[in-house]
Amino acid sequence: MHILVVEDETKVARAVKKGLKAEHYDVTVAATGEEGYFLATTQSFDLIILDLMLPGRHGLEILAALREQDIQTPVLVLTARDAVEDRVEGLDTGTDDYLVKPFAFPELLARIRALTRRGRTDQTLRLKLADLELDCVTRKVIRGMQEISLTAKEHELLEYLMRHQGHVVSREMLAHDVWKVSDRATPLDNVIDVHITRLRRKMDEPFERKLLKTIRGVGFSLTEEEE
Ligand code: CA
């Protein structure tokens, strides 16, 4: 997975590069818009992380030029907190997602995962069970007419459960696939149960029909079937 980071702030660029490399991504950094544009049009990337305020050429200009050339690489825009209008404009220009600076690194990783998943044909972008819907790209969760706000982890957890709907998901599976911990010396059962409880409180308890079932001694199952 090769990521192009277009960011003129050396400190930010360096931190992002270091963090992504630790996650086994290949990273190329461009410090100016021109350089970023050149790299994006001459090499193939799986994702572009694009800062908006760049010397020479504004990030959105670059993005528009790329889309005009039919380069459809997913783009994650980095924007300053006060540039709300940029954000709206960015979404029109062909931004796939944006992140407000300063951001927490795990949040960046979650966005990257969601965006790079988009291109994969084996992944469904919109998951549905009964009146529950999860959009993997916009990260919106809707039950009935109500939007449900989840933390990044709860979102990941729900997405995993929805991808395995109708099947029993064990705590081992969640530890391994959602928490990325395969070492059973660090049992995560309590952490998982706490997150399940919080998730259930948001997406199941307020509604008449219960979808998230606890299978005693085994794990959990997201299903329309009654117990
Ligand atoms: Ca900048």
PDB file of C-alpha atoms in Angstrom, residues 1-8 12-14 16-18 20-21 24-32 35-51:
ATOM      1  CA  MET A   1       0.000   0.000   0.000  1.00  0.00           C
ATOM      2  CA  HIS A   2       1.684   3.181  -1.196  1.00  0.00           C
ATOM      3  CA  ILE A   3       0.592   6.551   0.205  1.00  0.00           C
ATOM      4  CA  LEU A   4       1.536   9.990  -1.064  1.00  0.00           C
ATOM      5  CA  VAL A   5       1.644  12.661   1.638  1.00  0.00           C
ATOM      6  CA  VAL A   6       1.527  16.228   0.336  1.00  0.00           C
ATOM      7  CA  GLU A   7       2.341  18.412   3.312  1.00  0.00           C
ATOM      8  CA  ASP A   8       4.656  21.410   3.608  1.00  0.00           C
ATOM      9  CA  VAL A  12       3.604  17.046  10.446  1.00  0.00           C
ATOM     10  CA  ALA A  13       4.949  15.313   7.333  1.00  0.00           C
ATOM     11  CA  ARG A  14       7.678  13.615   9.305  1.00  0.00           C
ATOM     12  CA  VAL A  16       2.770  11.087   9.533  1.00  0.00           C
ATOM     13  CA  LYS A  17       5.471   9.314   7.551  1.00  0.00           C
ATOM     14  CA  LYS A  18       6.965   7.729  10.635  1.00  0.00           C
ATOM     15  CA  LEU A  20       2.473   5.156   8.611  1.00  0.00           C
ATOM     16  CA  LYS A  21       5.748   3.344   8.097  1.00  0.00           C
ATOM     17  CA  HIS A  24       3.795  -0.988   7.108  1.00  0.00           C
ATOM     18  CA  TYR A  25       2.612   1.518   4.551  1.00  0.00           C
ATOM     19  CA  ASP A  26       5.022   2.766   1.900  1.00  0.00           C
ATOM     20  CA  VAL A  27       5.150   6.540   2.134  1.00  0.00           C
ATOM     21  CA  THR A  28       6.348   9.243  -0.240  1.00  0.00           C
ATOM     22  CA  VAL A  29       6.328  12.837   0.987  1.00  0.00           C
ATOM     23  CA  ALA A  30       5.982  15.899  -1.229  1.00  0.00           C
ATOM     24  CA  ALA A  31       6.635  19.259   0.434  1.00  0.00           C
ATOM     25  CA  THR A  32       5.015  21.444  -2.214  1.00  0.00           C
ATOM     26  CA  GLU A  35       5.872  18.235  -6.373  1.00  0.00           C
ATOM     27  CA  GLY A  36       2.755  16.471  -5.099  1.00  0.00           C
ATOM     28  CA  TYR A  37       0.959  17.020  -8.371  1.00  0.00           C
ATOM     29  CA  PHE A  38       3.958  15.769 -10.338  1.00  0.00           C
ATOM     30  CA  LEU A  39       4.238  12.596  -8.261  1.00  0.00           C
ATOM     31  CA  ALA A  40       0.500  11.933  -8.325  1.00  0.00           C
ATOM     32  CA  THR A  41       0.406  12.182 -12.116  1.00  0.00           C
ATOM     33  CA  THR A  42       3.537  10.140 -12.786  1.00  0.00           C
ATOM     34  CA  GLN A  43       3.330   7.397 -10.181  1.00  0.00           C
ATOM     35  CA  SER A  44       0.613   5.150  -8.901  1.00  0.00           C
ATOM     36  CA  PHE A  45      -0.573   5.549  -5.306  1.00  0.00           C
ATOM     37  CA  ASP A  46      -3.292   3.831  -3.319  1.00  0.00           C
ATOM     38  CA  LEU A  47      -4.088   6.989  -1.394  1.00  0.00           C
ATOM     39  CA  ILE A  48      -3.134  10.659  -1.323  1.00  0.00           C
ATOM     40  CA  ILE A  49      -3.081  12.609   1.925  1.00  0.00           C
ATOM     41  CA  LEU A  50      -3.329  16.218   0.861  1.00  0.00           C
ATOM     42  CA  ASP A  51      -2.811  19.323   2.942  1.00  0.00           C
TER      43      ASP A  51
END
